[in-house]
């Protein structure tokens, strides 16, 4: 991502921003609300056109606010749809890694808030993508789940995957390069 | 990939309310004799057109659930992250929507035709025109659903957008059902045009939803 500027809602959020996430690396984007952390992730994912600059991105997986799992399906099959589109077979492993194995046959609409938050991370883990874009991955998680997320991120980075995370909380899972977005 | 998306659309439609447009279709077909009276000759004459109006109004019903839930739940974003072209997503939605809309509607046209007292040849012609017309109606519904997703009053707006666009199809479809010679070809041409254009219109609308 080189020299990227972002214009949202009638104002300039940031400009001249360059960043690169190398394999095995973690980059933590921090800053107060409304500074464009989520927009930065959406630009990196290719969902949003930047006002200026260029973005090139390997295959990536995004966990944003939206759950994006079919609510009437059991969790395993809802995740399986995305895994099938990604051509990956990591759903059982992802369910296990986030402590969701016991909920595999529970319909998505019955999951609690915290379980749904873990489910959206399981969707990223199951994708097998080299680059993860995580928007506030720790919101609404209990301590055990935070530990699970830490383990999941360290394992991904140890395997040569990159992580770009936007969070106002301290993110575990190894050493992070930080990028501060401020006014 | 497109097979997965089509299967998902079919599953969601069957799980939601695929029977609702069909029930609506039959309801309209039932109401017509009450409105114009029990004159069998008159009913047979307007029957094909009445079934077409019923099909058109039935096509309006599912507009709300075709695109908006996927937008609100981030499914469209996830598909875009996977670099699946919006046109492919739209095409999958059209195919999936037709599979749960067209055949059921054609089946319902049988009791509908009985209610209006259509005879055999007329029923055959009406079924033929509906077979040609329903894919275009499904395509229009998906395009309009993409255009109105996320707007307030989306369903009313969807109706206002869809009905004028479907008028050529209605004209040629109903007159072909009534036995007009060249109308069938014109209906097929109109349906083909709508079917070919809709994925691109819907795809552009889906892209515009993200910004």
Short mmCIF file of C-alpha atoms in Angstrom, two decimals:
data_model
loop_
_atom_site.label_atom_id
_atom_site.label_comp_id
_atom_site.label_asym_id
_atom_site.label_seq_id
_atom_site.Cartn_x
_atom_site.Cartn_y
_atom_site.Cartn_z
CA UNK A 1 0.00 0.00 0.00
CA UNK A 2 1.76 3.13 -1.18
CA UNK A 3 0.88 6.75 -0.55
CA UNK A 4 -2.77 6.04 0.12
CA UNK A 5 -5.28 8.73 0.93
CA UNK A 6 -8.81 8.12 2.12
CA UNK A 7 -11.81 10.40 1.85
CA UNK A 8 -14.94 9.43 3.74
CA UNK A 9 -18.04 11.33 4.69
CA UNK A 10 -16.84 14.62 3.30
CA UNK A 11 -13.47 14.76 5.00
CA UNK A 12 -9.94 13.50 4.52
CA UNK A 13 -9.20 10.68 6.98
CA UNK A 14 -5.56 10.21 6.09
CA UNK A 15 -3.17 10.79 3.22
CA UNK A 16 0.33 9.83 2.22
CA UNK A 17 0.02 6.58 4.10
CA UNK A 18 2.33 3.76 3.04
CA UNK A 19 2.48 0.38 4.62
CA UNK A 20 3.56 -3.12 3.87
CA UNK A 21 2.87 -6.35 5.70
CA UNK A 22 5.62 -8.88 5.05
CA UNK A 23 5.16 -12.63 5.52
CA UNK A 24 5.23 -13.52 9.20
CA UNK A 25 4.77 -9.93 10.18
CA UNK A 26 2.07 -8.27 12.25
CA UNK A 27 1.04 -4.66 11.88
CA UNK A 28 -1.17 -3.09 14.49
CA UNK A 29 -3.13 -0.03 13.40
CA UNK A 30 -4.21 1.99 16.40
CA UNK A 31 -5.87 5.28 17.01
CA UNK A 32 -9.05 6.76 18.40
CA UNK A 33 -12.50 6.10 16.94
CA UNK A 34 -13.26 7.69 13.61
CA UNK A 35 -9.65 8.03 12.48
CA UNK A 36 -10.12 5.58 9.62
CA UNK A 37 -8.84 2.29 11.01
CA UNK A 38 -11.72 0.31 9.53
CA UNK A 39 -11.56 2.27 6.27
CA UNK A 40 -7.86 1.43 6.04
CA UNK A 41 -8.69 -2.25 6.35
CA UNK A 42 -11.45 -1.99 3.77
CA UNK A 43 -9.03 -0.28 1.39
CA UNK A 44 -6.46 -3.02 1.98
CA UNK A 45 -9.13 -5.63 1.26
CA UNK A 46 -9.97 -3.91 -2.01
CA UNK A 47 -13.52 -3.08 -0.89
CA UNK A 48 -12.97 0.65 -0.93
CA UNK A 49 -11.26 2.70 -3.59
CA UNK A 50 -8.67 5.00 -2.03
CA UNK A 51 -8.80 8.66 -3.03
CA UNK A 52 -5.20 8.35 -4.16
CA UNK A 53 -2.32 5.91 -4.05
CA UNK A 54 -1.99 2.30 -5.02
CA UNK A 55 -2.88 -0.86 -3.17
CA UNK A 56 -1.68 -4.31 -4.05
CA UNK A 57 -2.74 -7.20 -1.96
CA UNK A 58 -2.26 -10.94 -1.97
CA UNK A 59 -5.25 -13.15 -1.28
CA UNK A 60 -6.60 -11.93 2.01
CA UNK A 61 -9.31 -12.72 4.52
CA UNK A 62 -11.25 -9.99 6.27
CA UNK A 63 -13.01 -10.04 9.63
CA UNK A 64 -14.96 -6.83 9.99
CA UNK A 65 -18.03 -6.01 12.04
CA UNK A 66 -20.31 -8.15 9.89
CA UNK A 67 -20.67 -11.84 10.65
CA UNK A 68 -21.43 -12.86 7.03
CA UNK A 69 -22.58 -16.36 7.96
CA UNK A 70 -25.96 -17.74 6.90
CA UNK A 71 -28.00 -17.59 10.07
CA UNK A 72 -30.26 -20.54 9.37
CA UNK A 73 -27.37 -22.96 8.81
CA UNK A 74 -25.40 -24.87 11.44
CA UNK A 75 -22.10 -23.12 12.14
CA UNK A 76 -20.02 -25.82 10.49
CA UNK A 77 -21.93 -25.61 7.21
CA UNK A 78 -22.07 -21.81 7.26
CA UNK A 79 -18.28 -21.71 7.57
CA UNK A 80 -18.03 -24.52 5.03
CA UNK A 81 -19.62 -22.35 2.34
CA UNK A 82 -16.81 -19.79 2.56
CA UNK A 83 -14.16 -22.50 2.90
CA UNK A 84 -15.52 -24.12 -0.27
CA UNK A 85 -15.28 -20.80 -2.11
CA UNK A 86 -11.72 -20.43 -0.80
CA UNK A 87 -10.91 -24.02 -1.75
CA UNK A 88 -9.77 -24.75 1.80
CA UNK A 89 -10.49 -27.64 4.17
CA UNK A 90 -9.64 -26.05 7.48
CA UNK A 91 -13.12 -25.69 8.99
CA UNK A 92 -12.82 -28.40 11.70
CA UNK A 93 -9.38 -27.11 12.71
CA UNK A 94 -10.66 -23.53 12.84
CA UNK A 95 -13.63 -24.54 14.98
CA UNK A 96 -11.31 -26.34 17.36
CA UNK A 97 -8.80 -23.49 17.55
CA UNK A 98 -11.47 -21.03 18.67
CA UNK A 99 -13.27 -23.40 21.04
CA UNK A 100 -16.31 -23.68 18.81
CA UNK A 101 -16.13 -27.42 18.13
CA UNK A 102 -19.04 -28.15 20.47
CA UNK A 103 -21.16 -25.58 18.64
CA UNK A 104 -20.50 -26.93 15.13
CA UNK A 105 -24.07 -28.14 14.66
CA UNK A 106 -25.76 -25.16 16.31
CA UNK A 107 -27.53 -22.78 13.90
CA UNK A 108 -25.66 -19.50 13.56
CA UNK A 109 -28.68 -17.45 14.64
CA UNK A 110 -28.57 -19.10 18.10
CA UNK A 111 -24.95 -18.15 18.83
CA UNK A 112 -24.32 -15.62 21.58
CA UNK A 113 -22.56 -12.34 20.79
CA UNK A 114 -19.18 -13.63 21.94
CA UNK A 115 -19.60 -16.91 20.09
CA UNK A 116 -20.54 -15.05 16.90
CA UNK A 117 -17.42 -12.90 17.28
CA UNK A 118 -15.31 -16.03 17.52
CA UNK A 119 -17.18 -17.48 14.55
CA UNK A 120 -16.19 -14.57 12.34
CA UNK A 121 -12.55 -15.15 13.33
CA UNK A 122 -13.00 -18.85 12.58
CA UNK A 123 -14.15 -17.80 9.10
CA UNK A 124 -10.82 -16.02 8.61
CA UNK A 125 -8.82 -18.90 10.06
CA UNK A 126 -10.65 -21.43 7.87
CA UNK A 127 -9.93 -19.43 4.72
CA UNK A 128 -6.27 -20.43 4.66
CA UNK A 129 -5.40 -16.98 3.30
CA UNK A 130 -1.84 -15.73 3.75
CA UNK A 131 -2.95 -12.26 4.86
CA UNK A 132 -5.49 -11.61 7.59
CA UNK A 133 -7.22 -8.27 8.02
CA UNK A 134 -8.80 -8.16 11.45
CA UNK A 135 -10.99 -5.27 12.59
CA UNK A 136 -11.23 -5.10 16.38
CA UNK A 137 -10.72 -8.86 16.79
CA UNK A 138 -10.78 -8.72 20.58
CA UNK A 139 -14.04 -6.85 21.10
CA UNK A 140 -16.52 -8.81 23.14
CA UNK A 141 -14.21 -11.75 23.84
CA UNK A 142 -13.56 -13.31 27.26
CA UNK A 143 -10.04 -14.08 28.52
CA UNK A 144 -9.95 -17.66 27.27
CA UNK A 145 -11.01 -16.53 23.81
CA UNK A 146 -8.38 -13.78 23.77
CA UNK A 147 -5.78 -16.46 24.52
CA UNK A 148 -7.17 -18.57 21.68
CA UNK A 149 -6.94 -15.61 19.31
CA UNK A 150 -3.35 -14.98 20.45
CA UNK A 151 -2.45 -18.60 19.73
CA UNK A 152 -4.18 -18.45 16.36
CA UNK A 153 -2.31 -15.29 15.35
CA UNK A 154 1.09 -16.59 16.51
CA UNK A 155 0.59 -19.86 14.65
CA UNK A 156 -0.43 -18.02 11.50
CA UNK A 157 2.60 -15.75 11.68
CA UNK A 158 4.94 -18.62 12.46
CA UNK A 159 3.65 -20.28 9.28
CA UNK A 160 4.60 -17.19 7.29
CA UNK A 161 1.26 -15.41 7.24
CA UNK A 162 0.81 -11.68 7.66
CA UNK A 163 -1.67 -9.96 9.92
CA UNK A 164 -2.99 -6.42 9.69
CA UNK A 165 -5.08 -5.64 12.71
CA UNK A 166 -7.00 -2.54 13.68
CA UNK A 167 -7.69 -2.41 17.38
CA UNK A 168 -7.85 0.01 20.25
CA UNK A 169 -6.98 -2.82 22.63
CA UNK A 170 -3.53 -4.32 23.15
CA UNK A 171 -3.27 -7.20 20.67
CA UNK A 172 -1.49 -10.38 21.74
CA UNK A 173 0.13 -12.90 19.42
CA UNK A 174 3.75 -11.80 19.09
CA UNK A 175 5.61 -8.56 18.53
CA UNK A 176 3.72 -5.92 16.53
CA UNK A 177 4.80 -3.04 14.42
CA UNK A 178 2.44 -0.22 15.19
CA UNK A 179 0.92 2.42 13.00
CA UNK A 180 -0.75 5.29 14.78
CA UNK A 181 -3.63 6.99 12.99
CA UNK A 182 -4.22 10.38 14.53
CA UNK A 183 -5.88 13.61 13.54
CA UNK B 1 -18.03 -21.44 -7.60
CA UNK B 2 -21.15 -20.18 -9.32
CA UNK B 3 -22.77 -23.53 -8.57
CA UNK B 4 -22.15 -22.99 -4.85
CA UNK B 5 -23.68 -19.53 -5.02
CA UNK B 6 -26.73 -20.73 -6.95
CA UNK B 7 -27.23 -23.58 -4.48
CA UNK B 8 -27.05 -21.09 -1.63
CA UNK B 9 -29.68 -18.87 -3.24
CA UNK B 10 -32.00 -21.83 -3.80
CA UNK B 11 -31.55 -23.05 -0.25
CA UNK B 12 -32.20 -19.63 1.23
CA UNK B 13 -35.27 -19.05 -0.91
CA UNK B 14 -36.78 -22.43 -0.03
CA UNK B 15 -35.98 -21.84 3.63
CA UNK B 16 -37.52 -18.39 3.58
CA UNK B 17 -40.75 -17.99 1.67
CA UNK B 18 -40.54 -19.25 -1.90
CA UNK B 19 -44.25 -20.16 -1.73
CA UNK B 20 -45.29 -16.59 -0.94
CA UNK B 21 -45.09 -15.19 -4.51
CA UNK B 22 -46.94 -18.27 -5.73
CA UNK B 23 -49.70 -17.81 -3.16
CA UNK B 24 -49.91 -14.18 -4.23
CA UNK B 25 -50.11 -15.24 -7.88
CA UNK B 26 -53.04 -17.55 -7.14
CA UNK B 27 -54.69 -14.89 -5.03
CA UNK B 28 -54.65 -12.39 -7.89
CA UNK B 29 -55.93 -15.05 -10.30
CA UNK B 30 -58.75 -15.77 -7.83
CA UNK B 31 -59.72 -12.14 -7.45
CA UNK B 32 -60.12 -11.48 -11.18
CA UNK B 33 -63.42 -13.41 -11.60
CA UNK B 34 -64.83 -11.57 -8.59
CA UNK B 35 -63.94 -8.25 -10.18
CA UNK B 36 -65.13 -8.85 -13.77
CA UNK B 37 -67.98 -11.25 -13.09
CA UNK B 38 -68.55 -14.92 -13.91
CA UNK B 39 -69.00 -14.50 -17.69
CA UNK B 40 -66.99 -17.47 -18.97
CA UNK B 41 -66.35 -16.04 -22.44
CA UNK B 42 -65.06 -12.76 -21.08
CA UNK B 43 -62.87 -14.55 -18.54
CA UNK B 44 -61.39 -16.79 -21.22
CA UNK B 45 -60.64 -13.74 -23.33
CA UNK B 46 -58.82 -11.80 -20.61
CA UNK B 47 -57.50 -14.90 -18.78
CA UNK B 48 -54.03 -14.92 -20.34
CA UNK B 49 -53.53 -11.25 -19.54
CA UNK B 50 -54.85 -11.73 -16.03
CA UNK B 51 -52.34 -14.51 -15.38
CA UNK B 52 -49.60 -12.23 -16.67
CA UNK B 53 -50.63 -9.45 -14.29
CA UNK B 54 -50.65 -12.00 -11.49
CA UNK B 55 -47.14 -13.15 -12.44
CA UNK B 56 -45.89 -9.58 -12.58
CA UNK B 57 -47.23 -8.70 -9.14
CA UNK B 58 -45.88 -11.99 -7.76
CA UNK B 59 -42.44 -11.02 -9.08
CA UNK B 60 -42.48 -7.94 -6.86
CA UNK B 61 -42.80 -9.91 -3.64
CA UNK B 62 -39.29 -11.30 -3.20
CA UNK B 63 -37.40 -8.11 -4.12
CA UNK B 64 -36.69 -7.26 -0.49
CA UNK B 65 -35.03 -10.53 0.41
CA UNK B 66 -32.90 -10.96 -2.73
CA UNK B 67 -29.98 -8.63 -2.00
CA UNK B 68 -30.54 -6.54 1.12
CA UNK B 69 -29.91 -9.31 3.72
CA UNK B 70 -26.59 -10.14 2.04
CA UNK B 71 -25.57 -6.49 2.04
CA UNK B 72 -26.53 -5.94 5.68
CA UNK B 73 -24.75 -9.09 6.81
CA UNK B 74 -21.49 -8.42 4.95
CA UNK B 75 -21.87 -11.40 2.61
CA UNK B 76 -21.44 -9.16 -0.44
CA UNK B 77 -18.25 -7.75 1.09
CA UNK B 78 -16.89 -11.24 1.73
CA UNK B 79 -17.62 -12.22 -1.87
CA UNK B 80 -15.84 -9.07 -3.06
CA UNK B 81 -12.81 -9.81 -0.86
CA UNK B 82 -12.60 -13.15 -2.65
CA UNK B 83 -12.46 -11.26 -5.94
CA UNK B 84 -15.63 -12.88 -7.23
CA UNK B 85 -16.97 -10.51 -9.90
CA UNK B 86 -20.22 -8.77 -8.96
CA UNK B 87 -21.70 -9.83 -12.28
CA UNK B 88 -21.16 -13.48 -11.35
CA UNK B 89 -22.83 -12.87 -7.98
CA UNK B 90 -25.76 -11.22 -9.77
CA UNK B 91 -26.01 -14.04 -12.30
CA UNK B 92 -26.03 -16.63 -9.49
CA UNK B 93 -28.79 -14.69 -7.78
CA UNK B 94 -30.83 -14.56 -11.00
CA UNK B 95 -30.47 -18.28 -11.67
CA UNK B 96 -31.16 -19.19 -8.05
CA UNK B 97 -34.13 -16.88 -7.87
CA UNK B 98 -35.66 -18.19 -11.08
CA UNK B 99 -35.27 -21.82 -9.95
CA UNK B 100 -37.44 -21.12 -6.91
CA UNK B 101 -39.82 -18.74 -8.67
CA UNK B 102 -40.36 -19.84 -12.27
CA UNK B 103 -41.23 -23.55 -11.97
CA UNK B 104 -43.47 -22.96 -8.94
CA UNK B 105 -45.26 -20.18 -10.79
CA UNK B 106 -45.77 -22.38 -13.85
CA UNK B 107 -47.24 -25.07 -11.63
CA UNK B 108 -49.52 -22.56 -9.97
CA UNK B 109 -50.62 -21.35 -13.40
CA UNK B 110 -52.52 -24.65 -13.82
CA UNK B 111 -55.00 -24.05 -10.97
CA UNK B 112 -54.89 -20.35 -11.87
CA UNK B 113 -56.01 -21.14 -15.43
CA UNK B 114 -58.77 -23.40 -14.07
CA UNK B 115 -60.05 -20.55 -11.91
CA UNK B 116 -60.26 -18.34 -14.99
CA UNK B 117 -61.72 -21.08 -17.16
CA UNK B 118 -58.95 -21.06 -19.79
CA UNK B 119 -59.23 -23.87 -22.34
CA UNK B 120 -56.40 -26.21 -23.39
CA UNK B 121 -54.74 -24.30 -26.27
CA UNK B 122 -54.99 -21.00 -24.44
CA UNK B 123 -53.48 -22.55 -21.32
CA UNK B 124 -50.68 -24.01 -23.41
CA UNK B 125 -49.87 -20.65 -24.95
CA UNK B 126 -50.00 -18.90 -21.58
CA UNK B 127 -47.65 -21.46 -20.04
CA UNK B 128 -45.25 -21.02 -22.96
CA UNK B 129 -45.19 -17.23 -22.61
CA UNK B 130 -44.72 -17.51 -18.85
CA UNK B 131 -41.86 -19.97 -19.36
CA UNK B 132 -40.17 -17.42 -21.59
CA UNK B 133 -41.09 -14.46 -19.40
CA UNK B 134 -40.31 -15.65 -15.88
CA UNK B 135 -36.50 -15.74 -16.32
CA UNK B 136 -36.66 -12.11 -17.43
CA UNK B 137 -38.86 -11.25 -14.45
CA UNK B 138 -36.36 -12.96 -12.14
CA UNK B 139 -33.50 -11.03 -13.75
CA UNK B 140 -35.36 -7.74 -13.38
CA UNK B 141 -36.17 -8.51 -9.75
CA UNK B 142 -32.49 -9.10 -8.94
CA UNK B 143 -31.39 -5.96 -10.78
CA UNK B 144 -34.00 -3.83 -9.01
CA UNK B 145 -33.19 -5.45 -5.66
CA UNK B 146 -29.51 -4.55 -6.17
CA UNK B 147 -30.41 -0.97 -7.05
CA UNK B 148 -32.63 -0.47 -4.02
CA UNK B 149 -30.69 -2.46 -1.39
CA UNK B 150 -30.13 -0.45 1.75
CA UNK B 151 -32.55 2.31 0.82
CA UNK B 152 -35.49 3.32 2.97
CA UNK B 153 -38.79 2.15 1.52
CA UNK B 154 -36.88 -0.23 -0.73
CA UNK B 155 -39.82 -2.50 -1.48
CA UNK B 156 -42.16 0.28 -2.63
CA UNK B 157 -39.35 1.85 -4.63
CA UNK B 158 -38.55 -1.56 -6.10
CA UNK B 159 -42.11 -1.90 -7.34
CA UNK B 160 -42.00 1.53 -8.91
CA UNK B 161 -38.77 0.64 -10.70
CA UNK B 162 -39.67 -2.87 -11.77
CA UNK B 163 -43.16 -2.40 -13.16
CA UNK B 164 -42.31 0.13 -15.91
CA UNK B 165 -39.30 -1.94 -16.96
CA UNK B 166 -41.49 -5.02 -17.24
CA UNK B 167 -44.15 -3.33 -19.38
CA UNK B 168 -42.73 -4.42 -22.78
CA UNK B 169 -42.50 -7.97 -21.52
CA UNK B 170 -46.09 -7.75 -20.28
CA UNK B 171 -47.38 -6.38 -23.58
CA UNK B 172 -45.73 -9.01 -25.75
CA UNK B 173 -46.23 -11.84 -23.26
CA UNK B 174 -49.94 -11.19 -22.79
CA UNK B 175 -50.64 -10.73 -26.48
CA UNK B 176 -48.69 -13.87 -27.33
CA UNK B 177 -50.77 -15.70 -24.75
CA UNK B 178 -53.85 -14.32 -26.50
CA UNK B 179 -52.69 -15.85 -29.78
CA UNK B 180 -51.05 -12.89 -31.51
CA UNK B 181 -48.66 -14.41 -34.06
CA UNK B 182 -45.49 -12.34 -33.94
CA UNK B 183 -45.80 -11.39 -30.29
CA UNK B 184 -44.09 -14.53 -29.06
CA UNK B 185 -40.88 -13.68 -30.91
CA UNK B 186 -41.00 -10.12 -29.63
CA UNK B 187 -41.56 -11.41 -26.10
CA UNK B 188 -38.59 -13.75 -26.45
CA UNK B 189 -36.44 -10.90 -27.76
CA UNK B 190 -37.47 -8.64 -24.86
CA UNK B 191 -36.84 -11.41 -22.34
CA UNK B 192 -33.43 -12.09 -23.84
CA UNK B 193 -32.54 -8.41 -23.70
CA UNK B 194 -33.54 -8.11 -20.04
CA UNK B 195 -31.81 -11.36 -19.16
CA UNK B 196 -28.58 -10.33 -20.88
CA UNK B 197 -28.52 -6.83 -19.43
CA UNK B 198 -29.61 -7.53 -15.87
CA UNK B 199 -26.40 -9.16 -14.56
CA UNK B 200 -24.37 -6.15 -15.66
CA UNK B 201 -26.83 -3.60 -14.27
CA UNK B 202 -27.08 -5.55 -11.02
CA UNK B 203 -23.29 -6.02 -10.89
CA UNK B 204 -22.68 -2.28 -11.23
CA UNK B 205 -25.29 -1.61 -8.56
CA UNK B 206 -23.65 -4.11 -6.19
CA UNK B 207 -20.27 -2.41 -6.71
CA UNK B 208 -21.83 0.98 -6.02
CA UNK B 209 -23.30 -0.35 -2.75
CA UNK B 210 -19.83 -0.62 -1.23
CA UNK B 211 -18.82 3.02 -1.45
#
